[in-house]
Coordinates of C-alpha atoms and ligand atoms in Angstrom, one line a residue:
M1 CA 64.8 60.4 49.1
T2 CA 62.0 62.7 50.1
R3 CA 60.9 60.1 52.6
L4 CA 64.2 60.3 54.3
L5 CA 64.1 64.0 55.0
T6 CA 62.4 65.5 58.0
K7 CA 60.4 68.7 57.3
P8 CA 62.3 71.8 58.6
R9 CA 60.6 74.9 59.9
G10 CA 62.4 76.8 57.2
R11 CA 62.3 76.1 53.5
L12 CA 63.3 72.9 51.7
T13 CA 63.3 73.0 47.9
E14 CA 63.9 70.0 45.6
Q15 CA 66.1 70.5 42.5
A16 CA 66.7 74.2 43.3
P17 CA 68.8 76.0 40.6
L18 CA 72.0 77.3 42.1
A19 CA 73.2 79.5 39.2
P20 CA 71.2 82.5 40.3
L21 CA 72.7 82.2 43.8
V22 CA 76.4 82.2 42.8
W23 CA 78.6 85.0 41.3
F24 CA 79.5 83.1 38.1
K25 CA 75.8 82.6 37.4
T26 CA 76.5 79.1 36.0
G27 CA 76.1 75.5 37.2
G28 CA 73.3 73.0 37.9
A29 CA 70.8 72.6 40.7
A30 CA 71.0 71.5 44.3
Q31 CA 69.3 68.2 44.8
W32 CA 67.8 69.8 47.9
L33 CA 68.2 73.4 49.0
L34 CA 67.6 74.0 52.8
E35 CA 67.0 77.5 54.1
P36 CA 66.7 76.8 57.9
A37 CA 64.7 79.0 60.1
D38 CA 67.4 79.1 62.8
G39 CA 70.3 77.1 64.2
D40 CA 68.0 74.7 66.1
D41 CA 66.1 74.0 62.9
L42 CA 69.3 73.3 61.1
A43 CA 70.6 71.1 63.9
A44 CA 67.4 69.0 64.1
F45 CA 67.3 68.6 60.3
L46 CA 70.9 67.4 60.1
A47 CA 70.6 65.1 63.1
A48 CA 67.7 63.3 61.3
L49 CA 69.4 63.2 57.9
P50 CA 70.8 59.8 56.8
A51 CA 74.6 59.9 57.4
D52 CA 75.4 59.1 53.7
V53 CA 73.7 62.3 52.4
P54 CA 76.3 65.0 51.6
V55 CA 75.8 68.4 53.0
M56 CA 77.4 71.7 51.8
A57 CA 77.0 75.3 53.0
L58 CA 76.5 78.1 50.5
G59 CA 77.2 81.7 51.2
L60 CA 77.0 84.3 48.4
G61 CA 78.8 81.9 46.0
S62 CA 81.6 84.4 45.5
N63 CA 84.4 81.7 45.6
L64 CA 82.6 78.8 44.0
I65 CA 82.2 76.9 40.7
V66 CA 79.0 74.8 40.9
R67 CA 79.5 72.2 38.2
D68 CA 76.9 71.8 35.5
G69 CA 75.5 68.5 36.8
G70 CA 74.5 70.1 40.1
V71 CA 75.2 69.3 43.7
P72 CA 74.0 66.0 45.2
G73 CA 72.5 66.0 48.7
V74 CA 71.6 69.0 50.7
V75 CA 72.9 72.6 50.1
V76 CA 72.4 74.8 53.2
R77 CA 71.8 78.5 52.6
L78 CA 71.6 80.8 55.6
G79 CA 68.9 83.4 55.2
K80 CA 67.5 86.4 57.2
G81 CA 67.5 84.5 60.5
F82 CA 71.3 84.4 60.3
A83 CA 72.1 87.8 58.9
G84 CA 72.2 89.9 62.0
V85 CA 75.3 91.7 63.6
R86 CA 75.3 93.1 67.1
R87 CA 77.9 94.4 69.5
T88 CA 78.6 92.3 72.6
D89 CA 81.3 94.4 74.2
A90 CA 83.3 97.6 73.4
V91 CA 85.3 95.9 70.6
T92 CA 83.4 92.6 69.8
L93 CA 80.7 91.9 67.3
N94 CA 78.5 88.8 67.3
C95 CA 77.7 88.0 63.6
G96 CA 75.2 85.6 62.0
G97 CA 76.8 83.1 59.6
G98 CA 74.9 84.6 56.8
A99 CA 75.8 88.3 57.5
S100 CA 77.7 90.0 54.7
G101 CA 81.2 91.6 55.0
V102 CA 79.7 95.0 54.2
L103 CA 77.3 94.7 57.1
V104 CA 80.0 93.5 59.6
S105 CA 82.4 96.2 58.6
S106 CA 79.8 99.0 58.6
T107 CA 78.4 97.9 62.0
A108 CA 82.0 97.9 63.3
R109 CA 82.4 101.5 62.1
D110 CA 79.1 102.6 63.6
N111 CA 80.3 101.2 67.0
G112 CA 83.8 102.7 66.8
I113 CA 85.5 99.3 66.3
A114 CA 88.6 99.4 64.0
G115 CA 90.4 96.5 62.4
L116 CA 87.5 94.9 60.5
E117 CA 87.6 97.3 57.5
F118 CA 89.1 94.6 55.3
L119 CA 85.8 92.6 55.4
R120 CA 84.2 95.5 53.5
S121 CA 86.0 94.4 50.4
I122 CA 85.3 90.6 50.5
P123 CA 81.9 90.0 48.9
G124 CA 81.0 87.0 51.0
T125 CA 79.2 85.9 54.2
V126 CA 80.6 85.4 57.7
G127 CA 80.4 81.6 57.2
G128 CA 82.4 81.8 53.9
F129 CA 85.0 84.0 55.5
V130 CA 85.4 81.7 58.5
R131 CA 85.8 78.6 56.3
M132 CA 88.1 80.2 53.7
N133 CA 90.1 82.4 56.2
G134 CA 89.2 85.2 53.9
G135 CA 91.7 88.1 53.8
A136 CA 92.7 91.3 52.1
Y137 CA 95.1 94.2 52.5
G138 CA 97.3 92.4 55.0
R139 CA 94.7 91.0 57.3
E140 CA 92.7 87.8 57.4
V141 CA 89.9 86.3 59.4
R142 CA 92.3 84.5 61.9
D143 CA 93.5 87.9 63.0
V144 CA 90.1 89.1 64.1
L145 CA 88.1 85.9 64.9
V146 CA 87.5 85.0 68.5
D147 CA 85.3 81.9 68.0
C148 CA 82.4 80.6 66.0
D149 CA 79.3 78.4 66.4
V150 CA 79.2 75.5 64.1
V151 CA 76.5 72.9 63.4
L152 CA 78.3 69.7 62.5
R153 CA 77.0 67.3 59.8
Q154 CA 75.6 65.0 62.5
G155 CA 73.6 67.8 64.0
Q156 CA 75.6 68.7 67.1
T157 CA 76.2 72.5 67.7
I158 CA 79.7 73.3 69.0
T159 CA 81.7 76.4 69.6
L160 CA 85.2 76.5 68.1
S161 CA 87.9 79.0 69.1
V162 CA 90.1 80.5 66.4
G163 CA 93.0 78.2 67.5
E164 CA 90.8 75.1 66.8
L165 CA 90.2 75.9 63.2
G166 CA 93.7 74.9 61.8
Y167 CA 94.0 78.1 59.9
A168 CA 96.5 78.5 57.1
Y169 CA 96.5 80.8 54.0
R170 CA 92.9 80.6 52.6
H171 CA 92.3 77.4 54.5
S172 CA 90.7 76.1 57.6
D173 CA 90.3 72.5 59.0
L174 CA 86.5 73.0 59.4
A175 CA 84.9 69.6 59.0
E176 CA 83.2 68.6 55.7
G177 CA 79.4 69.4 55.9
A178 CA 79.9 71.7 59.0
V179 CA 77.9 74.9 58.8
V180 CA 79.1 78.1 60.6
V181 CA 76.0 79.7 62.0
A182 CA 77.6 82.6 64.0
A183 CA 81.0 84.1 64.7
R184 CA 82.5 86.7 67.1
F185 CA 85.0 89.1 65.6
R186 CA 87.1 91.4 67.8
G187 CA 88.7 94.7 66.8
I188 CA 90.2 97.6 68.6
P189 CA 88.7 101.0 69.6
G190 CA 88.7 103.4 66.7
D191 CA 87.3 106.7 65.4
P192 CA 84.3 106.1 63.0
A193 CA 85.5 108.8 60.6
A194 CA 88.9 107.2 60.3
I195 CA 87.4 103.7 59.9
Q196 CA 85.1 105.0 57.1
A197 CA 88.1 106.6 55.4
E198 CA 89.9 103.3 55.5
M199 CA 86.8 101.5 54.1
D200 CA 86.7 104.1 51.3
R201 CA 90.3 103.6 50.5
I202 CA 89.9 99.8 50.3
A203 CA 86.7 100.2 48.1
A204 CA 88.6 102.5 45.7
A205 CA 91.6 100.2 45.5
R206 CA 89.3 97.3 44.7
E207 CA 87.4 99.2 42.0
A208 CA 90.7 100.1 40.3
S209 CA 92.1 96.6 40.3
Q210 CA 89.3 94.0 40.1
P211 CA 86.4 93.2 37.7
L212 CA 83.8 93.8 40.4
R213 CA 80.7 94.1 38.2
T214 CA 81.3 90.8 36.3
K215 CA 80.2 87.2 36.7
T216 CA 83.3 85.9 38.5
G217 CA 84.6 83.9 41.4
G218 CA 87.2 86.1 43.0
S219 CA 90.8 84.9 43.1
T220 CA 91.1 81.7 41.1
F221 CA 94.4 80.4 42.4
K222 CA 96.2 80.7 45.7
N223 CA 99.4 82.7 45.6
P224 CA 102.2 80.1 45.6
P225 CA 105.0 80.7 48.1
G226 CA 107.2 83.5 46.8
H227 CA 105.0 84.3 43.8
K228 CA 101.8 86.2 43.0
A229 CA 99.4 84.0 41.1
W230 CA 98.2 86.9 38.8
E231 CA 101.8 87.6 37.7
L232 CA 102.5 84.0 36.8
V233 CA 99.2 83.8 34.8
D234 CA 100.0 87.1 33.1
R235 CA 103.6 86.1 32.2
A236 CA 102.5 82.7 30.9
G237 CA 100.5 84.7 28.3
C238 CA 97.0 84.1 29.6
R239 CA 95.7 87.6 30.0
G240 CA 92.4 87.7 28.1
L241 CA 92.6 84.0 27.1
T242 CA 89.1 82.6 26.3
L243 CA 87.5 79.2 26.2
G244 CA 83.9 79.2 25.1
G245 CA 82.2 81.9 27.1
A246 CA 84.9 81.9 29.8
Q247 CA 87.7 84.4 29.9
V248 CA 90.8 85.3 32.0
S249 CA 90.0 88.8 33.0
D250 CA 92.0 91.6 31.2
K251 CA 91.8 93.7 34.4
H252 CA 93.1 91.1 36.9
T253 CA 94.6 87.9 35.6
N254 CA 93.8 85.9 38.7
F255 CA 90.1 86.3 38.0
L256 CA 88.1 84.2 35.5
I257 CA 84.9 85.6 34.2
N258 CA 81.8 84.4 32.5
T259 CA 81.3 86.7 29.6
G260 CA 77.7 85.8 29.3
S261 CA 77.1 82.3 28.1
A262 CA 79.8 80.2 29.8
T263 CA 79.1 76.9 31.4
S264 CA 80.9 75.9 34.6
A265 CA 82.7 73.2 32.5
E266 CA 84.2 76.0 30.3
I267 CA 85.2 78.1 33.3
E268 CA 86.9 75.1 35.0
A269 CA 88.6 73.9 31.8
L270 CA 89.9 77.4 31.3
G271 CA 91.3 77.4 34.8
E272 CA 93.0 74.0 34.0
A273 CA 94.4 75.4 30.8
V274 CA 95.9 78.3 32.7
R275 CA 97.4 75.9 35.2
D276 CA 99.0 73.9 32.4
K277 CA 100.5 77.0 30.8
V278 CA 102.0 78.2 34.1
R279 CA 103.4 74.8 34.9
T280 CA 105.0 74.6 31.4
A281 CA 106.4 78.1 31.6
F282 CA 107.6 78.2 35.2
G283 CA 107.3 74.7 36.7
V284 CA 104.9 76.1 39.3
D285 CA 101.8 74.1 40.2
L286 CA 99.0 76.6 40.8
Q287 CA 96.4 75.4 43.4
W288 CA 92.8 76.4 43.0
E289 CA 91.5 78.9 45.6
I290 CA 88.0 78.7 44.1
K291 CA 86.0 75.7 45.5
R292 CA 84.7 73.5 42.7
V293 CA 81.6 71.5 43.8
G294 CA 79.1 69.1 42.4
N295 CA 79.0 66.7 39.4
P296 CA 80.4 67.7 36.0
Ligands
FAD301 C1 85.0 90.3 43.2 C2 85.5 89.4 44.3 C3 86.5 89.8 45.1 C4 87.0 88.9 46.1 N1 88.0 89.3 46.9 C5 88.5 88.5 47.9 C6 89.5 88.9 48.8 O1 90.0 90.0 48.7 N2 89.9 88.0 49.7 C7 89.4 86.8 49.9 O2 89.8 86.1 50.8 N3 88.4 86.4 49.1 C8 87.9 87.2 48.1 N4 86.9 86.8 47.3 C9 86.4 85.4 47.4 C10 85.2 85.2 48.3 O3 84.5 86.5 48.5 C11 85.6 84.7 49.7 O4 86.3 83.5 49.6 C12 84.5 84.6 50.7 O5 85.0 84.2 51.9 C13 83.4 83.6 50.2 O6 82.3 83.8 51.0 P1 80.9 83.2 50.5 O7 80.0 83.4 51.7 O8 80.4 83.8 49.3 O9 81.2 81.7 50.3 P2 80.9 80.7 49.1 O10 81.6 81.2 47.9 O11 79.4 80.5 49.0 O12 81.5 79.4 49.6 C14 83.0 79.3 49.7 C15 83.3 78.1 50.6 O13 82.8 78.4 51.9 C16 81.9 77.5 52.4 N5 80.9 78.1 53.2 C17 80.0 79.2 52.8 N6 79.2 79.5 53.8 C18 79.5 78.7 54.9 C19 79.0 78.5 56.2 N7 78.0 79.2 56.7 N8 79.6 77.5 56.9 C20 80.6 76.7 56.5 N9 81.1 76.8 55.2 C21 80.6 77.8 54.4 C22 81.3 76.8 51.1 O14 80.8 75.5 51.4 C23 82.6 76.8 50.2 O15 83.4 75.7 50.6 C24 86.4 87.6 46.3 C25 85.4 87.2 45.4 C26 84.9 88.1 44.4 C27 83.8 87.7 43.6

């Protein structure tokens, strides 16, 4: 396949282990890992890539199970060239697709822009937030997104407004293989001290309720209409349930954790076991929020 790939200005690595790049610290390698120099580099690379080669973007891997057989095709990881955040008007930030939620929310605070505090608590990148419609504490990306720049699988760069993303709860209609390279978020004028206080409140609430310093993938299942996923998992008797090195968190039952030696297969099988127990107990079919990618 090497012959079929054009050389990017950035970095292209064959058989690149993905476990170190994702929160669970499990899973196989990317057939190819592309770290493009900038958006033009990415667009030119994808335009020249044979149409049947799959492409997947990777952020901080905070909502991802990479299966043990690895990911075929090209995994795109946005590095330093995509990590910037700058103000474009009094209440709007232009953010690189690889910028972290912490950087976006702290830049908003420094510029007196309120309403983006919730991004402080979601440990992902702008690209991941935009694809997943990430949200917390009553707000989600569709509430603050103006538009985003996307490089499509075929290499065209387009700008999509928030209304064109087909947003629903933890879902967008962003095309398969599309990579979000930048996004504009809009807030409202605010006092930096009050914004900081809200960020502190959110950080403390997180600390109290989630297993933050573990190998995990965030919320495992979407909340079914009228229910909280964690409550169904708990009431089905799954708190602390283990399978190999995988465990349902004792602290937050909608989190799965790798206790040290888990494989991705064990984590996924534990998730399926939880789904079975909840279905049997309550007749509710939990849907995965975590994306599961690659070959078993
Ligand atoms: C401790 C913890 C707490 C969490 N709390 C929350 C929470 O409160 N609310 C919430 O919504 N989520 C939460 N999450 C989940 C996760 O942080 C979010 O889903 C986040 O949006 C994922 O961002 P990421 O950049 O790490 O994406 P990844 O996990 O790397 O990828 C997730 C999906 O986004 C796609 N993607 C990533 N980057 C791009 C890009 N540039 N362009 C296009 N697609 C892309 C991937 O292909 C994949 O489909 C939590 C996770 C953890 C570990």
